[in-house]
Amino acid sequence: MVYFILDYHKQNKTFRCGAARPERKEHKKMEERNQPRRPRRDAEQPQQKSESLIYGKNPVTELLKSGSGVDTVLIAEGMAPAVAAYYTALAKEAGATVKRVHPNKLRLMTGTESHQGVAAFASEIEYATVEDLLAAAKAKGEPPFLVLSDGIEDPHNLGAVMRSALLCGAHGIVIPKRGGASVTPTVIKSSAGATERLPVARVANIGETIRRLKEQGVFVYCADMDGVSLRKNNLTGPIALVLGSEGSGVSQLVKKLCDGVVRLDMAAPGTGVDSYNVSVAAGIILYEIQSQRAVEE
């Protein structure tokens, strides 16, 4: 009988304790319901649209063909291969970087479902003219010293060239509207701030620009392996240096228009390493130009 009573009280105590707990849990849940809800993640909300972001097939096509600065082209994953290849080719010709992104990311960036799978960031820097570069040299009372890109495609190389050009006293750099890298965020980063201080001009035709410079008394050199050794050239006075693309170098038409061709001597011929990186070559030649101009002064 004793065992029965003890067991009864034990069961009764367990029952009472067990009955109280759900009440506390329910009370806690009620308190939680009364608390303000957390806002949902921003990923569910449209991102603020950038003023430099252009989207839609026709607007992006016109932007890329216009020759205006374009930093990056965004192409949606899943876009028809032929269409994606078309925009990739246009972007490459305009010197822009291409990135494949999820369609939902484009929706968030543009704030609409009508982006048609493609968007582009227009360049945010203000390009100068060749006349502006020459005027900057005149304002300083110095003979013009310019750098021309004949199709440098790698934005890291272009940024490094701009950095060397600024440090060696160049008055500006000229890049093509098509067929080479434009001033993208990667170029800006690689230049270590040189893009903020070195004027950049974009031209439709590098060859025509060379003709105009020569008419104004600027002596134009290009860098190529079959030129005259750098040490044997007089690099003083009004001067412009043309640098070619990473793969094919300076084009033959541009090369014929130049007044002279400079070559960098190498100490390791026949090793399979037959040329300098374009940004390294630029740094060496530009420093030599700076040294000779300093002596002349």
PDB file of C-alpha atoms in Angstrom:
ATOM      1  CA  MET A   1       0.000   0.000   0.000  1.00  0.00           C
ATOM      2  CA  VAL A   2       2.851   2.286   0.762  1.00  0.00           C
ATOM      3  CA  TYR A   3       4.389   1.597  -2.566  1.00  0.00           C
ATOM      4  CA  PHE A   4       1.154   2.435  -4.274  1.00  0.00           C
ATOM      5  CA  ILE A   5       0.863   5.818  -2.539  1.00  0.00           C
ATOM      6  CA  LEU A   6       4.462   6.740  -3.267  1.00  0.00           C
ATOM      7  CA  ASP A   7       4.028   5.781  -6.885  1.00  0.00           C
ATOM      8  CA  TYR A   8       0.804   7.748  -7.049  1.00  0.00           C
ATOM      9  CA  HIS A   9       2.351  10.903  -5.684  1.00  0.00           C
ATOM     10  CA  LYS A  10       5.335  10.474  -7.962  1.00  0.00           C
ATOM     11  CA  GLN A  11       3.075  10.162 -10.951  1.00  0.00           C
ATOM     12  CA  ASN A  12       0.948  13.075  -9.813  1.00  0.00           C
ATOM     13  CA  LYS A  13       4.023  15.273  -9.339  1.00  0.00           C
ATOM     14  CA  THR A  14       5.317  14.339 -12.741  1.00  0.00           C
ATOM     15  CA  PHE A  15       1.973  15.101 -14.246  1.00  0.00           C
ATOM     16  CA  ARG A  16       1.749  18.505 -12.597  1.00  0.00           C
ATOM     17  CA  CYS A  17       5.283  19.445 -13.648  1.00  0.00           C
ATOM     18  CA  GLY A  18       4.665  18.234 -17.131  1.00  0.00           C
ATOM     19  CA  ALA A  19       1.469  20.237 -17.383  1.00  0.00           C
ATOM     20  CA  ALA A  20       3.139  23.473 -16.331  1.00  0.00           C
ATOM     21  CA  ARG A  21       5.888  23.377 -18.963  1.00  0.00           C
ATOM     22  CA  PRO A  22       3.661  23.643 -22.013  1.00  0.00           C
ATOM     23  CA  GLU A  23       2.060  26.704 -20.450  1.00  0.00           C
ATOM     24  CA  ARG A  24       5.472  28.407 -20.110  1.00  0.00           C
ATOM     25  CA  LYS A  25       6.369  27.504 -23.680  1.00  0.00           C
ATOM     26  CA  GLU A  26       3.075  28.828 -24.938  1.00  0.00           C
ATOM     27  CA  HIS A  27       3.588  32.019 -22.944  1.00  0.00           C
ATOM     28  CA  LYS A  28       7.044  32.405 -24.474  1.00  0.00           C
ATOM     29  CA  LYS A  29       5.617  31.918 -27.939  1.00  0.00           C
ATOM     30  CA  MET A  30       3.015  34.579 -27.286  1.00  0.00           C
ATOM     31  CA  GLU A  31       5.768  36.978 -26.199  1.00  0.00           C
ATOM     32  CA  GLU A  32       7.729  36.227 -29.353  1.00  0.00           C
ATOM     33  CA  ARG A  33       4.664  36.955 -31.462  1.00  0.00           C
ATOM     34  CA  ASN A  34       4.424  40.376 -29.868  1.00  0.00           C
ATOM     35  CA  GLN A  35       8.042  41.230 -30.786  1.00  0.00           C
ATOM     36  CA  PRO A  36       8.637  43.201 -33.996  1.00  0.00           C
ATOM     37  CA  ARG A  37       9.739  40.998 -36.864  1.00  0.00           C
ATOM     38  CA  ARG A  38      13.207  41.308 -38.360  1.00  0.00           C
ATOM     39  CA  PRO A  39      13.278  42.889 -41.780  1.00  0.00           C
ATOM     40  CA  ARG A  40      13.875  40.440 -44.586  1.00  0.00           C
ATOM     41  CA  ARG A  41      17.290  40.156 -46.185  1.00  0.00           C
ATOM     42  CA  ASP A  42      18.179  42.734 -48.797  1.00  0.00           C
ATOM     43  CA  ALA A  43      18.645  39.907 -51.273  1.00  0.00           C
ATOM     44  CA  GLU A  44      14.871  39.812 -51.630  1.00  0.00           C
ATOM     45  CA  GLN A  45      14.723  43.517 -52.411  1.00  0.00           C
ATOM     46  CA  PRO A  46      15.899  45.264 -55.574  1.00  0.00           C
ATOM     47  CA  GLN A  47      19.330  46.842 -55.239  1.00  0.00           C
ATOM     48  CA  GLN A  48      19.660  50.540 -55.880  1.00  0.00           C
ATOM     49  CA  LYS A  49      20.146  51.002 -59.599  1.00  0.00           C
ATOM     50  CA  SER A  50      23.421  52.590 -60.652  1.00  0.00           C
ATOM     51  CA  GLU A  51      23.137  55.627 -62.907  1.00  0.00           C
ATOM     52  CA  SER A  52      25.912  54.198 -65.091  1.00  0.00           C
ATOM     53  CA  LEU A  53      24.108  50.865 -65.609  1.00  0.00           C
ATOM     54  CA  ILE A  54      22.517  50.454 -69.042  1.00  0.00           C
ATOM     55  CA  TYR A  55      20.355  47.398 -69.703  1.00  0.00           C
ATOM     56  CA  GLY A  56      18.355  45.856 -72.519  1.00  0.00           C
ATOM     57  CA  LYS A  57      19.578  44.462 -75.820  1.00  0.00           C
ATOM     58  CA  ASN A  58      19.197  47.565 -77.986  1.00  0.00           C
ATOM     59  CA  PRO A  59      20.514  50.112 -75.440  1.00  0.00           C
ATOM     60  CA  VAL A  60      23.568  47.974 -74.667  1.00  0.00           C
ATOM     61  CA  THR A  61      24.225  47.354 -78.355  1.00  0.00           C
ATOM     62  CA  GLU A  62      24.097  51.072 -79.120  1.00  0.00           C
ATOM     63  CA  LEU A  63      26.337  51.874 -76.145  1.00  0.00           C
ATOM     64  CA  LEU A  64      28.983  49.366 -77.252  1.00  0.00           C
ATOM     65  CA  LYS A  65      28.893  50.577 -80.856  1.00  0.00           C
ATOM     66  CA  SER A  66      28.984  54.262 -79.930  1.00  0.00           C
ATOM     67  CA  GLY A  67      32.614  54.218 -78.840  1.00  0.00           C
ATOM     68  CA  SER A  68      31.727  55.628 -75.436  1.00  0.00           C
ATOM     69  CA  GLY A  69      33.573  54.199 -72.467  1.00  0.00           C
ATOM     70  CA  VAL A  70      32.245  50.864 -71.224  1.00  0.00           C
ATOM     71  CA  ASP A  71      33.679  49.185 -68.141  1.00  0.00           C
ATOM     72  CA  THR A  72      31.865  45.854 -67.873  1.00  0.00           C
ATOM     73  CA  VAL A  73      29.201  43.939 -69.799  1.00  0.00           C
ATOM     74  CA  LEU A  74      26.984  41.559 -67.795  1.00  0.00           C
ATOM     75  CA  ILE A  75      25.449  38.643 -69.702  1.00  0.00           C
ATOM     76  CA  ALA A  76      22.856  36.378 -68.105  1.00  0.00           C
ATOM     77  CA  GLU A  77      23.639  32.711 -67.729  1.00  0.00           C
ATOM     78  CA  GLY A  78      21.373  30.710 -69.977  1.00  0.00           C
ATOM     79  CA  MET A  79      21.305  33.289 -72.765  1.00  0.00           C
ATOM     80  CA  ALA A  80      21.311  31.709 -76.227  1.00  0.00           C
ATOM     81  CA  PRO A  81      24.967  30.958 -77.175  1.00  0.00           C
ATOM     82  CA  ALA A  82      24.768  32.890 -80.445  1.00  0.00           C
ATOM     83  CA  VAL A  83      23.385  35.996 -78.721  1.00  0.00           C
ATOM     84  CA  ALA A  84      25.903  35.742 -75.888  1.00  0.00           C
ATOM     85  CA  ALA A  85      28.724  35.409 -78.436  1.00  0.00           C
ATOM     86  CA  TYR A  86      27.462  38.544 -80.220  1.00  0.00           C
ATOM     87  CA  TYR A  87      27.605  40.667 -77.070  1.00  0.00           C
ATOM     88  CA  THR A  88      30.930  39.145 -76.067  1.00  0.00           C
ATOM     89  CA  ALA A  89      32.413  40.157 -79.431  1.00  0.00           C
ATOM     90  CA  LEU A  90      30.992  43.687 -79.140  1.00  0.00           C
ATOM     91  CA  ALA A  91      32.356  44.000 -75.606  1.00  0.00           C
ATOM     92  CA  LYS A  92      35.819  42.839 -76.644  1.00  0.00           C
ATOM     93  CA  GLU A  93      35.898  45.330 -79.501  1.00  0.00           C
ATOM     94  CA  ALA A  94      34.890  48.081 -77.078  1.00  0.00           C
ATOM     95  CA  GLY A  95      37.599  47.049 -74.613  1.00  0.00           C
ATOM     96  CA  ALA A  96      35.111  46.006 -71.923  1.00  0.00           C
ATOM     97  CA  THR A  97      35.238  43.107 -69.478  1.00  0.00           C
ATOM     98  CA  VAL A  98      32.552  40.402 -69.847  1.00  0.00           C
ATOM     99  CA  LYS A  99      30.956  38.668 -66.853  1.00  0.00           C
ATOM    100  CA  ARG A 100      28.337  35.901 -66.858  1.00  0.00           C
ATOM    101  CA  VAL A 101      25.827  36.356 -64.032  1.00  0.00           C
ATOM    102  CA  HIS A 102      22.636  34.715 -62.790  1.00  0.00           C
ATOM    103  CA  PRO A 103      19.476  36.285 -64.281  1.00  0.00           C
ATOM    104  CA  ASN A 104      18.222  37.039 -60.771  1.00  0.00           C
ATOM    105  CA  LYS A 105      21.295  39.177 -60.136  1.00  0.00           C
ATOM    106  CA  LEU A 106      20.497  41.232 -63.223  1.00  0.00           C
ATOM    107  CA  ARG A 107      16.930  41.626 -61.956  1.00  0.00           C
ATOM    108  CA  LEU A 108      18.187  42.908 -58.621  1.00  0.00           C
ATOM    109  CA  MET A 109      20.718  45.259 -60.214  1.00  0.00           C
ATOM    110  CA  THR A 110      18.329  46.751 -62.766  1.00  0.00           C
ATOM    111  CA  GLY A 111      15.206  46.644 -60.607  1.00  0.00           C
ATOM    112  CA  THR A 112      13.158  45.089 -63.399  1.00  0.00           C
ATOM    113  CA  GLU A 113      12.417  41.778 -65.121  1.00  0.00           C
ATOM    114  CA  SER A 114      12.812  43.505 -68.506  1.00  0.00           C
ATOM    115  CA  HIS A 115      16.615  43.528 -68.607  1.00  0.00           C
ATOM    116  CA  GLN A 116      16.579  41.050 -71.551  1.00  0.00           C
ATOM    117  CA  GLY A 117      19.602  39.240 -70.145  1.00  0.00           C
ATOM    118  CA  VAL A 118      22.239  41.911 -70.755  1.00  0.00           C
ATOM    119  CA  ALA A 119      23.487  45.060 -69.036  1.00  0.00           C
ATOM    120  CA  ALA A 120      26.579  47.261 -69.181  1.00  0.00           C
ATOM    121  CA  PHE A 121      28.334  49.732 -66.923  1.00  0.00           C
ATOM    122  CA  ALA A 122      29.183  52.912 -68.780  1.00  0.00           C
ATOM    123  CA  SER A 123      32.584  54.358 -67.920  1.00  0.00           C
ATOM    124  CA  GLU A 124      32.493  56.886 -65.115  1.00  0.00           C
ATOM    125  CA  ILE A 125      35.684  58.785 -66.011  1.00  0.00           C
ATOM    126  CA  GLU A 126      35.695  61.824 -68.240  1.00  0.00           C
ATOM    127  CA  TYR A 127      37.921  61.333 -71.266  1.00  0.00           C
ATOM    128  CA  ALA A 128      40.016  64.172 -72.628  1.00  0.00           C
ATOM    129  CA  THR A 129      40.950  64.993 -76.239  1.00  0.00           C
ATOM    130  CA  VAL A 130      44.390  64.851 -77.807  1.00  0.00           C
ATOM    131  CA  GLU A 131      44.270  68.649 -77.978  1.00  0.00           C
ATOM    132  CA  ASP A 132      43.730  68.706 -74.208  1.00  0.00           C
ATOM    133  CA  LEU A 133      46.914  66.660 -73.696  1.00  0.00           C
ATOM    134  CA  LEU A 134      48.950  68.982 -75.910  1.00  0.00           C
ATOM    135  CA  ALA A 135      47.488  72.009 -74.115  1.00  0.00           C
ATOM    136  CA  ALA A 136      48.517  70.500 -70.753  1.00  0.00           C
ATOM    137  CA  ALA A 137      52.118  70.231 -71.970  1.00  0.00           C
ATOM    138  CA  LYS A 138      52.061  73.810 -73.245  1.00  0.00           C
ATOM    139  CA  ALA A 139      50.662  75.066 -69.941  1.00  0.00           C
ATOM    140  CA  LYS A 140      53.654  73.519 -68.161  1.00  0.00           C
ATOM    141  CA  GLY A 141      56.096  74.985 -70.663  1.00  0.00           C
ATOM    142  CA  GLU A 142      57.284  71.500 -71.642  1.00  0.00           C
ATOM    143  CA  PRO A 143      57.577  69.700 -74.999  1.00  0.00           C
ATOM    144  CA  PRO A 144      54.720  67.196 -75.377  1.00  0.00           C
ATOM    145  CA  PHE A 145      55.312  63.691 -74.027  1.00  0.00           C
ATOM    146  CA  LEU A 146      52.479  61.265 -74.856  1.00  0.00           C
ATOM    147  CA  VAL A 147      51.867  57.517 -74.720  1.00  0.00           C
ATOM    148  CA  LEU A 148      49.649  55.793 -77.309  1.00  0.00           C
ATOM    149  CA  SER A 149      48.075  52.344 -76.934  1.00  0.00           C
ATOM    150  CA  ASP A 150      47.730  50.443 -80.188  1.00  0.00           C
ATOM    151  CA  GLY A 151      45.449  47.718 -78.826  1.00  0.00           C
ATOM    152  CA  ILE A 152      46.649  46.862 -75.313  1.00  0.00           C
ATOM    153  CA  GLU A 153      43.924  44.425 -74.250  1.00  0.00           C
ATOM    154  CA  ASP A 154      44.805  43.411 -70.688  1.00  0.00           C
ATOM    155  CA  PRO A 155      43.426  45.985 -68.208  1.00  0.00           C
ATOM    156  CA  HIS A 156      46.216  45.143 -65.735  1.00  0.00           C
ATOM    157  CA  ASN A 157      48.821  45.998 -68.372  1.00  0.00           C
ATOM    158  CA  LEU A 158      47.061  49.236 -69.323  1.00  0.00           C
ATOM    159  CA  GLY A 159      46.877  50.259 -65.663  1.00  0.00           C
ATOM    160  CA  ALA A 160      50.576  49.521 -65.161  1.00  0.00           C
ATOM    161  CA  VAL A 161      51.469  51.513 -68.298  1.00  0.00           C
ATOM    162  CA  MET A 162      49.473  54.475 -67.024  1.00  0.00           C
ATOM    163  CA  ARG A 163      51.247  54.298 -63.680  1.00  0.00           C
ATOM    164  CA  SER A 164      54.675  54.362 -65.354  1.00  0.00           C
ATOM    165  CA  ALA A 165      53.576  57.127 -67.736  1.00  0.00           C
ATOM    166  CA  LEU A 166      52.530  59.373 -64.853  1.00  0.00           C
ATOM    167  CA  LEU A 167      55.709  58.736 -62.851  1.00  0.00           C
ATOM    168  CA  CYS A 168      57.907  59.383 -65.885  1.00  0.00           C
ATOM    169  CA  GLY A 169      56.319  62.749 -66.635  1.00  0.00           C
ATOM    170  CA  ALA A 170      53.999  61.963 -69.559  1.00  0.00           C
ATOM    171  CA  HIS A 171      51.283  64.522 -70.221  1.00  0.00           C
ATOM    172  CA  GLY A 172      48.652  61.923 -71.090  1.00  0.00           C
ATOM    173  CA  ILE A 173      47.804  58.617 -72.701  1.00  0.00           C
ATOM    174  CA  VAL A 174      45.787  57.936 -75.855  1.00  0.00           C
ATOM    175  CA  ILE A 175      43.714  54.761 -76.196  1.00  0.00           C
ATOM    176  CA  PRO A 176      41.499  53.518 -79.042  1.00  0.00           C
ATOM    177  CA  LYS A 177      37.711  53.524 -78.778  1.00  0.00           C
ATOM    178  CA  ARG A 178      37.685  50.004 -80.177  1.00  0.00           C
ATOM    179  CA  GLY A 179      40.174  47.180 -80.204  1.00  0.00           C
ATOM    180  CA  GLY A 180      41.741  47.718 -76.787  1.00  0.00           C
ATOM    181  CA  ALA A 181      41.055  48.041 -73.084  1.00  0.00           C
ATOM    182  CA  SER A 182      39.197  51.108 -71.857  1.00  0.00           C
ATOM    183  CA  VAL A 183      39.538  52.570 -68.375  1.00  0.00           C
ATOM    184  CA  THR A 184      37.730  49.968 -66.266  1.00  0.00           C
ATOM    185  CA  PRO A 185      37.757  49.517 -62.478  1.00  0.00           C
ATOM    186  CA  THR A 186      40.542  46.948 -62.979  1.00  0.00           C
ATOM    187  CA  VAL A 187      42.622  49.515 -64.877  1.00  0.00           C
ATOM    188  CA  ILE A 188      41.993  52.100 -62.169  1.00  0.00           C
ATOM    189  CA  LYS A 189      43.110  49.678 -59.456  1.00  0.00           C
ATOM    190  CA  SER A 190      46.181  48.520 -61.404  1.00  0.00           C
ATOM    191  CA  SER A 191      47.230  52.115 -62.048  1.00  0.00           C
ATOM    192  CA  ALA A 192      47.442  52.771 -58.275  1.00  0.00           C
ATOM    193  CA  GLY A 193      45.618  56.074 -58.682  1.00  0.00           C
ATOM    194  CA  ALA A 194      47.344  57.241 -61.868  1.00  0.00           C
ATOM    195  CA  THR A 195      44.007  57.439 -63.693  1.00  0.00           C
ATOM    196  CA  GLU A 196      42.985  60.250 -61.349  1.00  0.00           C
ATOM    197  CA  ARG A 197      45.958  62.393 -62.396  1.00  0.00           C
ATOM    198  CA  LEU A 198      46.897  61.337 -65.927  1.00  0.00           C
ATOM    199  CA  PRO A 199      44.549  62.604 -68.684  1.00  0.00           C
ATOM    200  CA  VAL A 200      43.232  59.882 -70.981  1.00  0.00           C
ATOM    201  CA  ALA A 201      42.062  60.554 -74.537  1.00  0.00           C
ATOM    202  CA  ARG A 202      40.013  58.083 -76.583  1.00  0.00           C
ATOM    203  CA  VAL A 203      40.277  58.268 -80.356  1.00  0.00           C
ATOM    204  CA  ALA A 204      38.573  56.497 -83.227  1.00  0.00           C
ATOM    205  CA  ASN A 205      41.805  55.876 -85.139  1.00  0.00           C
ATOM    206  CA  ILE A 206      45.324  55.639 -83.697  1.00  0.00           C
ATOM    207  CA  GLY A 207      46.877  56.011 -87.173  1.00  0.00           C
ATOM    208  CA  GLU A 208      45.058  59.274 -87.824  1.00  0.00           C
ATOM    209  CA  THR A 209      46.097  60.537 -84.388  1.00  0.00           C
ATOM    210  CA  ILE A 210      49.747  59.824 -85.236  1.00  0.00           C
ATOM    211  CA  ARG A 211      49.412  61.835 -88.452  1.00  0.00           C
ATOM    212  CA  ARG A 212      47.973  64.781 -86.525  1.00  0.00           C
ATOM    213  CA  LEU A 213      50.720  64.648 -83.905  1.00  0.00           C
ATOM    214  CA  LYS A 214      53.421  64.607 -86.572  1.00  0.00           C
ATOM    215  CA  GLU A 215      51.852  67.644 -88.212  1.00  0.00           C
ATOM    216  CA  GLN A 216      52.290  69.457 -84.903  1.00  0.00           C
ATOM    217  CA  GLY A 217      55.954  68.579 -84.646  1.00  0.00           C
ATOM    218  CA  VAL A 218      55.703  65.553 -82.341  1.00  0.00           C
ATOM    219  CA  PHE A 219      58.226  62.814 -83.124  1.00  0.00           C
ATOM    220  CA  VAL A 220      56.469  59.427 -82.860  1.00  0.00           C
ATOM    221  CA  TYR A 221      58.275  56.235 -81.862  1.00  0.00           C
ATOM    222  CA  CYS A 222      56.903  52.733 -81.489  1.00  0.00           C
ATOM    223  CA  ALA A 223      58.330  49.795 -79.569  1.00  0.00           C
ATOM    224  CA  ASP A 224      59.102  46.691 -81.610  1.00  0.00           C
ATOM    225  CA  MET A 225      61.671  43.892 -81.661  1.00  0.00           C
ATOM    226  CA  ASP A 226      63.153  44.850 -85.045  1.00  0.00           C
ATOM    227  CA  GLY A 227      63.871  48.472 -84.108  1.00  0.00           C
ATOM    228  CA  VAL A 228      67.013  50.371 -83.134  1.00  0.00           C
ATOM    229  CA  SER A 229      68.457  49.748 -79.675  1.00  0.00           C
ATOM    230  CA  LEU A 230      66.888  52.068 -77.107  1.00  0.00           C
ATOM    231  CA  ARG A 231      70.309  53.441 -76.069  1.00  0.00           C
ATOM    232  CA  LYS A 232      71.005  54.659 -79.616  1.00  0.00           C
ATOM    233  CA  ASN A 233      67.908  56.842 -79.936  1.00  0.00           C
ATOM    234  CA  ASN A 234      67.556  60.526 -79.188  1.00  0.00           C
ATOM    235  CA  LEU A 235      64.357  60.643 -77.161  1.00  0.00           C
ATOM    236  CA  THR A 236      64.302  64.348 -76.324  1.00  0.00           C
ATOM    237  CA  GLY A 237      61.928  67.035 -77.552  1.00  0.00           C
ATOM    238  CA  PRO A 238      58.253  66.570 -78.437  1.00  0.00           C
ATOM    239  CA  ILE A 239      57.712  62.821 -78.385  1.00  0.00           C
ATOM    240  CA  ALA A 240      55.035  60.145 -78.414  1.00  0.00           C
ATOM    241  CA  LEU A 241      55.574  56.440 -77.711  1.00  0.00           C
ATOM    242  CA  VAL A 242      53.277  53.820 -79.282  1.00  0.00           C
ATOM    243  CA  LEU A 243      52.861  50.477 -77.494  1.00  0.00           C
ATOM    244  CA  GLY A 244      51.266  47.496 -79.239  1.00  0.00           C
ATOM    245  CA  SER A 245      49.012  44.689 -78.104  1.00  0.00           C
ATOM    246  CA  GLU A 246      50.239  41.782 -75.996  1.00  0.00           C
ATOM    247  CA  GLY A 247      49.975  39.254 -78.805  1.00  0.00           C
ATOM    248  CA  SER A 248      50.781  40.915 -82.131  1.00  0.00           C
ATOM    249  CA  GLY A 249      52.519  44.101 -81.026  1.00  0.00           C
ATOM    250  CA  VAL A 250      52.207  47.317 -83.014  1.00  0.00           C
ATOM    251  CA  SER A 251      50.164  46.922 -86.192  1.00  0.00           C
ATOM    252  CA  GLN A 252      52.033  47.224 -89.477  1.00  0.00           C
ATOM    253  CA  LEU A 253      50.068  50.300 -90.588  1.00  0.00           C
ATOM    254  CA  VAL A 254      50.836  52.140 -87.355  1.00  0.00           C
ATOM    255  CA  LYS A 255      54.457  51.050 -87.505  1.00  0.00           C
ATOM    256  CA  LYS A 256      54.857  52.535 -90.995  1.00  0.00           C
ATOM    257  CA  LEU A 257      53.454  55.855 -89.774  1.00  0.00           C
ATOM    258  CA  CYS A 258      55.957  56.156 -86.928  1.00  0.00           C
ATOM    259  CA  ASP A 259      59.153  58.191 -87.273  1.00  0.00           C
ATOM    260  CA  GLY A 260      61.256  55.593 -85.496  1.00  0.00           C
ATOM    261  CA  VAL A 261      61.208  52.132 -83.899  1.00  0.00           C
ATOM    262  CA  VAL A 262      62.948  51.374 -80.609  1.00  0.00           C
ATOM    263  CA  ARG A 263      64.096  47.972 -79.411  1.00  0.00           C
ATOM    264  CA  LEU A 264      64.960  46.684 -75.963  1.00  0.00           C
ATOM    265  CA  ASP A 265      68.101  44.579 -75.896  1.00  0.00           C
ATOM    266  CA  MET A 266      67.866  41.196 -74.148  1.00  0.00           C
ATOM    267  CA  ALA A 267      70.576  39.228 -72.412  1.00  0.00           C
ATOM    268  CA  ALA A 268      69.000  35.785 -72.844  1.00  0.00           C
ATOM    269  CA  PRO A 269      68.430  35.151 -76.557  1.00  0.00           C
ATOM    270  CA  GLY A 270      67.366  31.710 -77.720  1.00  0.00           C
ATOM    271  CA  THR A 271      65.737  30.739 -74.434  1.00  0.00           C
ATOM    272  CA  GLY A 272      62.149  30.825 -75.692  1.00  0.00           C
ATOM    273  CA  VAL A 273      61.494  34.022 -73.731  1.00  0.00           C
ATOM    274  CA  ASP A 274      61.715  36.404 -76.646  1.00  0.00           C
ATOM    275  CA  SER A 275      60.068  39.609 -75.425  1.00  0.00           C
ATOM    276  CA  TYR A 276      59.260  41.793 -72.443  1.00  0.00           C
ATOM    277  CA  ASN A 277      55.752  42.145 -71.087  1.00  0.00           C
ATOM    278  CA  VAL A 278      54.243  45.303 -72.604  1.00  0.00           C
ATOM    279  CA  SER A 279      53.929  47.070 -69.249  1.00  0.00           C
ATOM    280  CA  VAL A 280      57.524  46.188 -68.322  1.00  0.00           C
ATOM    281  CA  ALA A 281      58.798  47.383 -71.710  1.00  0.00           C
ATOM    282  CA  ALA A 282      56.798  50.584 -71.293  1.00  0.00           C
ATOM    283  CA  GLY A 283      58.354  51.241 -67.892  1.00  0.00           C
ATOM    284  CA  ILE A 284      61.908  50.823 -69.239  1.00  0.00           C
ATOM    285  CA  ILE A 285      61.394  52.997 -72.323  1.00  0.00           C
ATOM    286  CA  LEU A 286      59.446  55.701 -70.499  1.00  0.00           C
ATOM    287  CA  TYR A 287      62.136  55.962 -67.851  1.00  0.00           C
ATOM    288  CA  GLU A 288      64.783  56.364 -70.561  1.00  0.00           C
ATOM    289  CA  ILE A 289      62.719  59.129 -72.154  1.00  0.00           C
ATOM    290  CA  GLN A 290      62.404  60.855 -68.779  1.00  0.00           C
ATOM    291  CA  SER A 291      66.177  60.567 -68.193  1.00  0.00           C
ATOM    292  CA  GLN A 292      67.108  62.046 -71.575  1.00  0.00           C
ATOM    293  CA  ARG A 293      64.591  64.876 -71.208  1.00  0.00           C
ATOM    294  CA  ALA A 294      65.983  65.670 -67.744  1.00  0.00           C
ATOM    295  CA  VAL A 295      69.547  65.906 -69.105  1.00  0.00           C
ATOM    296  CA  GLU A 296      68.429  68.197 -71.911  1.00  0.00           C
ATOM    297  CA  GLU A 297      66.860  70.594 -69.412  1.00  0.00           C
TER     298      GLU A 297
END
